Coordinates of N, CA and C in Angstrom, one line a residue:
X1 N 35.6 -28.8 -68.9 CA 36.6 -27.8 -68.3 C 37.8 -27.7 -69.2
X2 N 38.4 -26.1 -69.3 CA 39.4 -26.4 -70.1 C 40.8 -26.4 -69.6
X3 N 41.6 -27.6 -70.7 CA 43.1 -27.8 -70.3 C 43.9 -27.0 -71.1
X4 N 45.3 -27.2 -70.4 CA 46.0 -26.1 -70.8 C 47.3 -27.3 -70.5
X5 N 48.1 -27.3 -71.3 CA 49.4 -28.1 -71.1 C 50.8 -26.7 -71.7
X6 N 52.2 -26.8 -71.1 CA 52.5 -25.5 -71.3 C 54.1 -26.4 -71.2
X7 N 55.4 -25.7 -71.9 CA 56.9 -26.2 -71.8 C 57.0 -24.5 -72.0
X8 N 58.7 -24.2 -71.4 CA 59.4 -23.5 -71.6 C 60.7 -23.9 -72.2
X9 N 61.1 -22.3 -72.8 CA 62.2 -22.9 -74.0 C 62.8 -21.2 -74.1
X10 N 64.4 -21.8 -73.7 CA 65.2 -20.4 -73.3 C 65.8 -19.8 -74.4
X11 N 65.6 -18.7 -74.6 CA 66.3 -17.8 -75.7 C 67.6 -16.9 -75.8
X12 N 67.3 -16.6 -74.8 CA 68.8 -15.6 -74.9 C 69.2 -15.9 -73.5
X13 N 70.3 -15.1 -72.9 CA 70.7 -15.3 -71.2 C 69.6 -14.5 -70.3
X14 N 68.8 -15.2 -69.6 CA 67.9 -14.9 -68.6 C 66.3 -14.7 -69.4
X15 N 66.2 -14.8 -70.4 CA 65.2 -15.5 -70.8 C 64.8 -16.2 -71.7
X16 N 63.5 -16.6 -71.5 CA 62.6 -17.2 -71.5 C 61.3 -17.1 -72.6
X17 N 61.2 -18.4 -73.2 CA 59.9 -18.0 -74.1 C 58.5 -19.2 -72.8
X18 N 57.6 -19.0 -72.7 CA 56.7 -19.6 -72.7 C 55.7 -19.8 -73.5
X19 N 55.7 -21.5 -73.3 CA 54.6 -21.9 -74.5 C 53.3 -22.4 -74.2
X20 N 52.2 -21.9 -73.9 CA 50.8 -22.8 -73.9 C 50.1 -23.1 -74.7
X21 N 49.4 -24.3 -75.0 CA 48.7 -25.0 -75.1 C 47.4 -25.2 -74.9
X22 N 46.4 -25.0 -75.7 CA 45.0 -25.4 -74.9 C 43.9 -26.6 -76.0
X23 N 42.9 -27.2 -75.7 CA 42.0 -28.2 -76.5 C 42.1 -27.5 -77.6
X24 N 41.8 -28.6 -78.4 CA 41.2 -27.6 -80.0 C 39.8 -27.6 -80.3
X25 N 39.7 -26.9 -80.5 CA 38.0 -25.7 -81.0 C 37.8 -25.7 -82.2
X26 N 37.0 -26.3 -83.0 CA 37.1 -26.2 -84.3 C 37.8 -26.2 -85.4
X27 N 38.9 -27.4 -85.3 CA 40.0 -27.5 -85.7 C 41.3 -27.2 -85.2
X28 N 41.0 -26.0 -84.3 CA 42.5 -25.3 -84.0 C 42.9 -25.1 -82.4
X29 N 43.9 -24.8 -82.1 CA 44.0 -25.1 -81.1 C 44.6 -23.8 -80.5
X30 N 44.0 -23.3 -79.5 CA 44.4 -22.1 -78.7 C 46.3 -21.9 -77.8
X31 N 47.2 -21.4 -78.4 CA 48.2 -21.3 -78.2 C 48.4 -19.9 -77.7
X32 N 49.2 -20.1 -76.9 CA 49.4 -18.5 -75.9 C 51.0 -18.5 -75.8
X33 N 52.0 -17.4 -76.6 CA 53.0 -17.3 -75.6 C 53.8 -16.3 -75.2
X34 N 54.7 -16.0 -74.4 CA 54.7 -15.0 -73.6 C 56.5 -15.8 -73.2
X35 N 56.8 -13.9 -73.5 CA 58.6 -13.9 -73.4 C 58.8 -13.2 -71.6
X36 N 59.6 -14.0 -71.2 CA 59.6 -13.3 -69.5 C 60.8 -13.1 -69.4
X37 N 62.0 -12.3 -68.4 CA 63.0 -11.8 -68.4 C 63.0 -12.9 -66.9
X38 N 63.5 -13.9 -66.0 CA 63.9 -14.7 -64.9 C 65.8 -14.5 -65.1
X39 N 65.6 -15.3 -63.8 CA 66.8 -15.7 -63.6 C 67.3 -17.0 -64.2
X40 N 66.5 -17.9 -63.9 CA 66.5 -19.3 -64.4 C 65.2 -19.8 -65.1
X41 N 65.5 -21.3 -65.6 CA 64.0 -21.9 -65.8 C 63.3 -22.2 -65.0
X42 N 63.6 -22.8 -63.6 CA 62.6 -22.7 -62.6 C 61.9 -21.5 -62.4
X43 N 61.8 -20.2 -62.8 CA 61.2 -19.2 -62.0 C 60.2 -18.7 -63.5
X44 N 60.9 -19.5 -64.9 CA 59.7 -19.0 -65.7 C 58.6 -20.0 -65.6
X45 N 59.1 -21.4 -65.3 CA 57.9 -22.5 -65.3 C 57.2 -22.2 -64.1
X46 N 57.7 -21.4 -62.9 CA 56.5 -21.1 -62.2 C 55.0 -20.1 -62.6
X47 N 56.0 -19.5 -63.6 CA 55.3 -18.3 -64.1 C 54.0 -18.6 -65.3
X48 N 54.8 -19.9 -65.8 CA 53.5 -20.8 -66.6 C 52.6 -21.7 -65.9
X49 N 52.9 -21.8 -64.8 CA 51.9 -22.7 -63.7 C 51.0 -21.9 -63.4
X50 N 51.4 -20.8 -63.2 CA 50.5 -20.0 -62.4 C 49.5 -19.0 -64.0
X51 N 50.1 -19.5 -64.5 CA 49.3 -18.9 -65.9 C 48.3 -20.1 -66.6
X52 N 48.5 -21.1 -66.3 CA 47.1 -22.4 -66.8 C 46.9 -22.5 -65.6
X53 N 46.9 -22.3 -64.2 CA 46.1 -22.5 -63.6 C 44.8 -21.1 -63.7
X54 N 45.1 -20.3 -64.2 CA 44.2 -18.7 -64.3 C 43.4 -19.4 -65.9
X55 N 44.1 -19.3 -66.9 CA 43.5 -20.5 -68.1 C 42.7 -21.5 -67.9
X56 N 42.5 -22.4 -66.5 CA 41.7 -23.3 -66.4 C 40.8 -22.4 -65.7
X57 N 41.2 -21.8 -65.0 CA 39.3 -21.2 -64.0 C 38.7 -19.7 -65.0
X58 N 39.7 -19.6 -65.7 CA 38.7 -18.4 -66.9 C 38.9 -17.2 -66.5
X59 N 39.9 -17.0 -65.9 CA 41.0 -15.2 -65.1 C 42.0 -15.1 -66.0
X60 N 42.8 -15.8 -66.9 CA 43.4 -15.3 -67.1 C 43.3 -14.1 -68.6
X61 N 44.1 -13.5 -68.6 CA 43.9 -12.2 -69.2 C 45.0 -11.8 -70.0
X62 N 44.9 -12.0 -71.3 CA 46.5 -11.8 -72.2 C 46.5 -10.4 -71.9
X63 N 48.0 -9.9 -72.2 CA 48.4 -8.8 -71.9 C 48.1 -8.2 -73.3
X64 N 47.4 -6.7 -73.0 CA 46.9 -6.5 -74.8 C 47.4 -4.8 -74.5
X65 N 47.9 -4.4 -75.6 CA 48.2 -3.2 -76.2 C 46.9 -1.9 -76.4
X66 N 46.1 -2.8 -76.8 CA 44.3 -2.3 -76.7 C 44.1 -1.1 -75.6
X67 N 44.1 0.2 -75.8 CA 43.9 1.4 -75.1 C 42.4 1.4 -75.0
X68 N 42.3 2.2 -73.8 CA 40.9 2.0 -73.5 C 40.1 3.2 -74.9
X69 N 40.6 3.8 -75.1 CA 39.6 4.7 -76.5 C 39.7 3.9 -77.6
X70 N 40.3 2.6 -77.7 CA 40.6 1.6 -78.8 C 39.3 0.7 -78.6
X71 N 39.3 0.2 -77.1 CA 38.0 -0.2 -76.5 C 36.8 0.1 -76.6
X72 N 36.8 1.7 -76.4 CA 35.5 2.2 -76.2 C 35.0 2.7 -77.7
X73 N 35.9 2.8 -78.7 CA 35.4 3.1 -80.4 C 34.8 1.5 -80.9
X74 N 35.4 0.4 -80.6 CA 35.1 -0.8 -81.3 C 33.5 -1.2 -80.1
X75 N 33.7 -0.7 -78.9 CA 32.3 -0.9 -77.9 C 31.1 -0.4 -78.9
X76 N 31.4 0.7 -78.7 CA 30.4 1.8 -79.5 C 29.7 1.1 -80.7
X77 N 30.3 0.8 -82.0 CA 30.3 -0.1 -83.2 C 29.5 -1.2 -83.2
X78 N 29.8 -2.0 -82.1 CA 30.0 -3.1 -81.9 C 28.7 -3.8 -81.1
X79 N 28.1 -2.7 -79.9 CA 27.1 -3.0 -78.8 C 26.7 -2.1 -78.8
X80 N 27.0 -0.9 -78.9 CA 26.1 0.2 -78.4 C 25.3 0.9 -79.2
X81 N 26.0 0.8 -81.1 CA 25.0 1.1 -82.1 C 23.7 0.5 -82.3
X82 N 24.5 -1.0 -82.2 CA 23.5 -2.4 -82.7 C 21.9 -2.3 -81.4
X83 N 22.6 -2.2 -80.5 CA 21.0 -2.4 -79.1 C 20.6 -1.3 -78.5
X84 N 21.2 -0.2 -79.1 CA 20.6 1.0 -78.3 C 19.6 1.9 -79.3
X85 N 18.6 2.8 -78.9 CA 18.0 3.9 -79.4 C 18.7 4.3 -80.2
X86 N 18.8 5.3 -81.5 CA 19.7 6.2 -81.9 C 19.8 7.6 -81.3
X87 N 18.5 7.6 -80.3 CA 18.8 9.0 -79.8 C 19.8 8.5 -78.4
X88 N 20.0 7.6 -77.8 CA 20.6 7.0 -76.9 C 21.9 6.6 -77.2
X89 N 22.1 6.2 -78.3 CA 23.3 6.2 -79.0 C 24.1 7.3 -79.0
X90 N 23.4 8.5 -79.9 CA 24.0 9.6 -80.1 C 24.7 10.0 -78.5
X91 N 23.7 10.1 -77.4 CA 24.1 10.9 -76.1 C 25.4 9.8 -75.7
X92 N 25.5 8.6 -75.4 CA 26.1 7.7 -75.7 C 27.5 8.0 -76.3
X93 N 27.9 8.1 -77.7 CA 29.0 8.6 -78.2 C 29.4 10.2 -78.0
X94 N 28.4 10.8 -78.0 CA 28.7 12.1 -77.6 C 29.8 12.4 -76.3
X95 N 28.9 11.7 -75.4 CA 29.7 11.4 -73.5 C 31.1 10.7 -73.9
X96 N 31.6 9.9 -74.6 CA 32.5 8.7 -75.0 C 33.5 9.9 -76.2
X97 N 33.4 10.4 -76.5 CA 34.2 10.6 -77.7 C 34.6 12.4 -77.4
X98 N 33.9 12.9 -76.6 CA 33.9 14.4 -76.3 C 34.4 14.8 -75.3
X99 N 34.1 13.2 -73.9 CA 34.9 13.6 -72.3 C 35.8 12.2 -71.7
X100 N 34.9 11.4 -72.6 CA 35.5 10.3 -71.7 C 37.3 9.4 -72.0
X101 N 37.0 9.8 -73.7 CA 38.6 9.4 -74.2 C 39.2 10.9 -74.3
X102 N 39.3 11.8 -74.1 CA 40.1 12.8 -74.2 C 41.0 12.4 -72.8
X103 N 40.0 12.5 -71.7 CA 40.3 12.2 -70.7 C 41.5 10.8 -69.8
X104 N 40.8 9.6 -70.8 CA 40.8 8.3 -70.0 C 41.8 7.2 -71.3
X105 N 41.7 8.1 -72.3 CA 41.4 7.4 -74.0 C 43.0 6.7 -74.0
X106 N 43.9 7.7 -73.4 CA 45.2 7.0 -73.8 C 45.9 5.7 -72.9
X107 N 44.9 5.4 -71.8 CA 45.4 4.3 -70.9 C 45.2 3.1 -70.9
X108 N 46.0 2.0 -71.6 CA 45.5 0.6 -71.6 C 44.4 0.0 -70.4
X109 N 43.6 -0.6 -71.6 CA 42.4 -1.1 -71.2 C 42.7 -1.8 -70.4
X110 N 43.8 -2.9 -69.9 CA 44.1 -3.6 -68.8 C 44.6 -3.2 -67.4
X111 N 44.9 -1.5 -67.9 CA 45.7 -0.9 -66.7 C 45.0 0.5 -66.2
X112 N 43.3 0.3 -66.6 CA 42.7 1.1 -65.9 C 42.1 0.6 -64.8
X113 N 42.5 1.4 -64.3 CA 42.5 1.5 -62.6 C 41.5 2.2 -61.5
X114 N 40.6 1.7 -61.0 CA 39.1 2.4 -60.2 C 39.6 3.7 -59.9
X115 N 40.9 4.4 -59.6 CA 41.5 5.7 -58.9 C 41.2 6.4 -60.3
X116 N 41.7 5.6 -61.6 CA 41.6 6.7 -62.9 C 40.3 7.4 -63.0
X117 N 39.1 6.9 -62.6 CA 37.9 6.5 -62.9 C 37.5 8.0 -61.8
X118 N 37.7 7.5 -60.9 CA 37.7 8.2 -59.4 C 38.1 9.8 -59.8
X119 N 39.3 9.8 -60.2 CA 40.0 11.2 -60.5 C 38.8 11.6 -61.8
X120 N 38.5 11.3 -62.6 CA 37.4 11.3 -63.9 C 36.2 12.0 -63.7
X121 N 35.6 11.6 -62.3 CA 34.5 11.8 -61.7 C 34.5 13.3 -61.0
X122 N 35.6 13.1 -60.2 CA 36.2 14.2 -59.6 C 36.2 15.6 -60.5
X123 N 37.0 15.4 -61.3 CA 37.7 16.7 -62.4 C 35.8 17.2 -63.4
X124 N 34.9 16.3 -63.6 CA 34.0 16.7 -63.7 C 33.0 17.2 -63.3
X125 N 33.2 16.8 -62.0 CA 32.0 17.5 -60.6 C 32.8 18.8 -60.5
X126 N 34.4 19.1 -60.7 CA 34.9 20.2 -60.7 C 34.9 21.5 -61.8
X127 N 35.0 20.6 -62.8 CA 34.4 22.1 -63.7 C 34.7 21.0 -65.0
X128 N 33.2 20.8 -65.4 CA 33.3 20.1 -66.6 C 32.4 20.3 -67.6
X129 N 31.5 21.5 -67.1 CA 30.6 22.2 -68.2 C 30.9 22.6 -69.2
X130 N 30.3 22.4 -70.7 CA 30.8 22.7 -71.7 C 29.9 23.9 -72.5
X131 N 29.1 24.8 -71.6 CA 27.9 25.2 -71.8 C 28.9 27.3 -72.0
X132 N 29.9 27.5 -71.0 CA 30.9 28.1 -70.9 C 30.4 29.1 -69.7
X133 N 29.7 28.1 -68.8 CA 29.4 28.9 -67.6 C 30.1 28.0 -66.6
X134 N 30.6 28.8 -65.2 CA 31.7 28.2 -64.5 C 30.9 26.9 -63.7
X135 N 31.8 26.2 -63.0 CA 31.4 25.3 -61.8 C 31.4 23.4 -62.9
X136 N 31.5 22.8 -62.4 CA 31.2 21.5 -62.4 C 29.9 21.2 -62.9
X137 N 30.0 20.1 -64.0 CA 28.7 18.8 -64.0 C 27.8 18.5 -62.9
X138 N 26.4 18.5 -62.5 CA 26.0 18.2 -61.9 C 26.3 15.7 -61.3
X139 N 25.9 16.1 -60.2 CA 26.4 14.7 -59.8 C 25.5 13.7 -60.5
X140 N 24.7 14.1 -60.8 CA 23.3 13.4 -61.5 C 23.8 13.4 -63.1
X141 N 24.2 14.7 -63.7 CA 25.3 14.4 -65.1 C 26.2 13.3 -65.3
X142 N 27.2 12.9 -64.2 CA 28.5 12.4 -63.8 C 27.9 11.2 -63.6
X143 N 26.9 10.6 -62.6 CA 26.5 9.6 -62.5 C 25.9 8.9 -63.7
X144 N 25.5 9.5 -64.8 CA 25.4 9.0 -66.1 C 26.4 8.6 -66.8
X145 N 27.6 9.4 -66.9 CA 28.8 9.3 -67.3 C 29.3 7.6 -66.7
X146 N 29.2 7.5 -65.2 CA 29.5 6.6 -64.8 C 29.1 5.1 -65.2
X147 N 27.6 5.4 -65.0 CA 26.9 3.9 -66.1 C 27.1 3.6 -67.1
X148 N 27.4 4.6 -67.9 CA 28.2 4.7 -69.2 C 29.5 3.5 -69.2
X149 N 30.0 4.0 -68.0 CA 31.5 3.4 -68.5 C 31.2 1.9 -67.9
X150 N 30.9 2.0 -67.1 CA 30.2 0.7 -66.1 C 29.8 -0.3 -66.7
X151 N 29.1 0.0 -67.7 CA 28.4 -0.9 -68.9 C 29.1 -1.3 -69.8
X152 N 30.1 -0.1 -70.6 CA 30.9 -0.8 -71.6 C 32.2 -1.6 -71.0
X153 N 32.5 -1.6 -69.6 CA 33.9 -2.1 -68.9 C 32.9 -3.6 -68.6
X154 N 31.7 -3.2 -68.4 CA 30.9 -5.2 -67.9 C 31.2 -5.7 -69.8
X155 N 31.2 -5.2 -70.7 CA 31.4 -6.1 -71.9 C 32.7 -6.5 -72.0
X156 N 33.6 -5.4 -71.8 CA 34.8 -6.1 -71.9 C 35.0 -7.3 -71.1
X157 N 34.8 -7.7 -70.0 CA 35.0 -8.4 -69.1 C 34.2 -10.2 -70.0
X158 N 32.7 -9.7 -70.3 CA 32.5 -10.6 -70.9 C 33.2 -11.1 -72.0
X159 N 33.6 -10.3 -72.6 CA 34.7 -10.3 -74.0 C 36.3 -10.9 -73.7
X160 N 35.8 -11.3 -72.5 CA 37.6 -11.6 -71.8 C 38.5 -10.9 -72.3
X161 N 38.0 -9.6 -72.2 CA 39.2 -8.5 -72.4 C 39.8 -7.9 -71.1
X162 N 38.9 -9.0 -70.1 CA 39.2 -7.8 -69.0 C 38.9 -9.1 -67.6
X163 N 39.6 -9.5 -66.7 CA 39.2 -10.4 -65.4 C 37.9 -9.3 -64.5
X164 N 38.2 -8.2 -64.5 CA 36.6 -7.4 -63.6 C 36.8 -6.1 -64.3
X165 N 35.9 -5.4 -63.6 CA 35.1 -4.1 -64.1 C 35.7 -3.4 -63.0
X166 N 36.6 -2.6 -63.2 CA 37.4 -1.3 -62.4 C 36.2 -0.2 -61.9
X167 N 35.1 -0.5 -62.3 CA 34.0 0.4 -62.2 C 33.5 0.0 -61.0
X168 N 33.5 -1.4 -60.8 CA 32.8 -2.0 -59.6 C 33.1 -1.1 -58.2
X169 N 34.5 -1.0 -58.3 CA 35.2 -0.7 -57.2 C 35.5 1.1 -56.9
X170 N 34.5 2.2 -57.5 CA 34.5 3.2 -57.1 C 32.9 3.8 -57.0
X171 N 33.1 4.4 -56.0 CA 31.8 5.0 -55.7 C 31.4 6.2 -56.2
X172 N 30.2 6.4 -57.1 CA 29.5 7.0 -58.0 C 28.9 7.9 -56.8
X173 N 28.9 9.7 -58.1 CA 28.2 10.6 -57.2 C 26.9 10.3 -57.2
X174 N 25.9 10.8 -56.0 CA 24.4 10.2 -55.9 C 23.9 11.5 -56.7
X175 N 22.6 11.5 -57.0 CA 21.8 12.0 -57.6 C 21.4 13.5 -56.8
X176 N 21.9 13.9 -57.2 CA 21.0 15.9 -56.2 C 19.7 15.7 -56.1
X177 N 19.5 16.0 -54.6 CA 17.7 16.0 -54.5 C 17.8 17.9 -53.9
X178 N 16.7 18.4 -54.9 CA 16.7 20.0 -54.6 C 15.8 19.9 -53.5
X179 N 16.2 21.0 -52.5 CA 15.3 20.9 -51.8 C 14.1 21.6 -51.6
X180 N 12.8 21.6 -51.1 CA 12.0 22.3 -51.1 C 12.0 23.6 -49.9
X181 N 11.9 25.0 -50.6 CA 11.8 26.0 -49.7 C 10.2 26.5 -49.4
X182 N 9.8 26.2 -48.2 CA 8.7 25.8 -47.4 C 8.3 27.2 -46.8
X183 N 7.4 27.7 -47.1 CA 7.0 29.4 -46.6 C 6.6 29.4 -45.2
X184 N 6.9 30.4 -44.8 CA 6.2 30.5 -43.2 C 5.0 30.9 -43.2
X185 N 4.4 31.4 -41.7 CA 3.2 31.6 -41.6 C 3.0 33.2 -42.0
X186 N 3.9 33.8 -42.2 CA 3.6 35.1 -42.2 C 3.8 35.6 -44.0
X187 N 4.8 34.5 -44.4 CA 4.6 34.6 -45.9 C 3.7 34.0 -46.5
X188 N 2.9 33.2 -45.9 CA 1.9 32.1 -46.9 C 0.7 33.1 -46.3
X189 N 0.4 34.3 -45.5 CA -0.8 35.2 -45.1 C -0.4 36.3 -46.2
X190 N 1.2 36.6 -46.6 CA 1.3 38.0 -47.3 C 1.3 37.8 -48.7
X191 N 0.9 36.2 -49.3 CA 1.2 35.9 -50.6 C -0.7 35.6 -50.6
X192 N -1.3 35.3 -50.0 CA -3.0 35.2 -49.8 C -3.3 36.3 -49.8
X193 N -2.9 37.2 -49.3 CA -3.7 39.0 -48.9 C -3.3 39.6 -50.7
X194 N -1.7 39.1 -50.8 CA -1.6 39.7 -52.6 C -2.5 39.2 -53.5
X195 N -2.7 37.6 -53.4 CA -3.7 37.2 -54.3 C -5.0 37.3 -54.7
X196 N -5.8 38.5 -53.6 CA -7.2 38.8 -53.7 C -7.7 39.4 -54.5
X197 N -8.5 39.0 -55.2 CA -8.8 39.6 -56.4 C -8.7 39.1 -57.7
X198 N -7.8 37.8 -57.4 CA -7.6 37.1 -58.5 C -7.6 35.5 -59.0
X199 N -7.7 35.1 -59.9 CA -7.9 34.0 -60.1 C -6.8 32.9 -59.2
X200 N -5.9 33.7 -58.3 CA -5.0 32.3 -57.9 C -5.5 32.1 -56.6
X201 N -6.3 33.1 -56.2 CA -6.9 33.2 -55.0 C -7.9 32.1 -54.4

């Protein structure tokens, strides 16, 4: 299991540098630190307690600059070229580079939020055709979109770029089932009486 040992050390009036500490890995040793604005030292060393205790159970999450279209270009490169089809790839970066970062592209990867995702979904099912005929993506289009993201937000998380998948937590449109229009008795007699004569008969 891993340790984390941590000191603070004051810089200017009201703050704070924090310093962590972790085992060393191959020579080196994992160092984390982080400037906090407190009142005193007591309120930044709480702030480092509560930061190796997230370091020892595997939650915690450096604060990164990393935009989610920074995310989703290095995803793409990285996992989605290497293990996917190329024709799967292509639809893949197509969905990613044409709706999903125009859209989603400029919001840090740590501060996307299942509502961003939600509104995403939304604005698509509302008019997201690119074909130049009106109305919305089908839900069954969008629901693609969604596994899309779903999938590259489960790597980040593996990649400890991320404590969970924002995806988890919004509910995807279901699939359209068309329905069948079922003839009556007097249409399925006047479509037999037209057929006579002919091979559908």
């Amino acid at each position: 299991m891993p340790s984390y040992t941590g000191h603070v050390e004051k810089r200017y009036k009201s703050s704070y540098t924090i310093i962590i500490e972790g085992e060393r890995v191959g020579g080196k040793r994992r160092r984390i630190t982080k400037s906090v604005k407190v009142k005193n030292k007591k309120e930044a060393e709480k702030i480092m307690i509560e930061m190796i205790a997230e370091l020892n159970k595997g939650t915690y999450i450096e604060n990164s600059s990393m935009t989610f279209a920074e995310f989703l270009e290095r995803w793409l490169k990285d996992y989605a070229e290497p293990k996917l089809s190329p024709k799967t790839y292509l639809r893949y970066h197509e969905i990613i580079t044409k709706k999903v970062i125009p859209e989603l592209g400029s919001i840090k990867l740590v501060s996307l939020k299942p509502v961003h995702l939600q509104q995403y979904y939304n604005k698509l099912l509302a008019g997201g055709r690119q074909d130049g005929k009106k109305g919305g993506l089908s839900p069954s289009t969008v629901l693609h979109h969604h596994r899309i993201i779903h999938k590259a937000l489960n790597t980040a998380v593996k990649w400890q770029l991320l404590a969970k998948n924002a995806a988890d937590a919004v509910d995807p449109p279901k699939k359209t089932r068309h329905e069948i229009e079922v003839l009556d008795e007097k249409q399925v007699k006047a479509m037999l009486e037209a057929a006579k004569g002919t091979s559908y008969y």
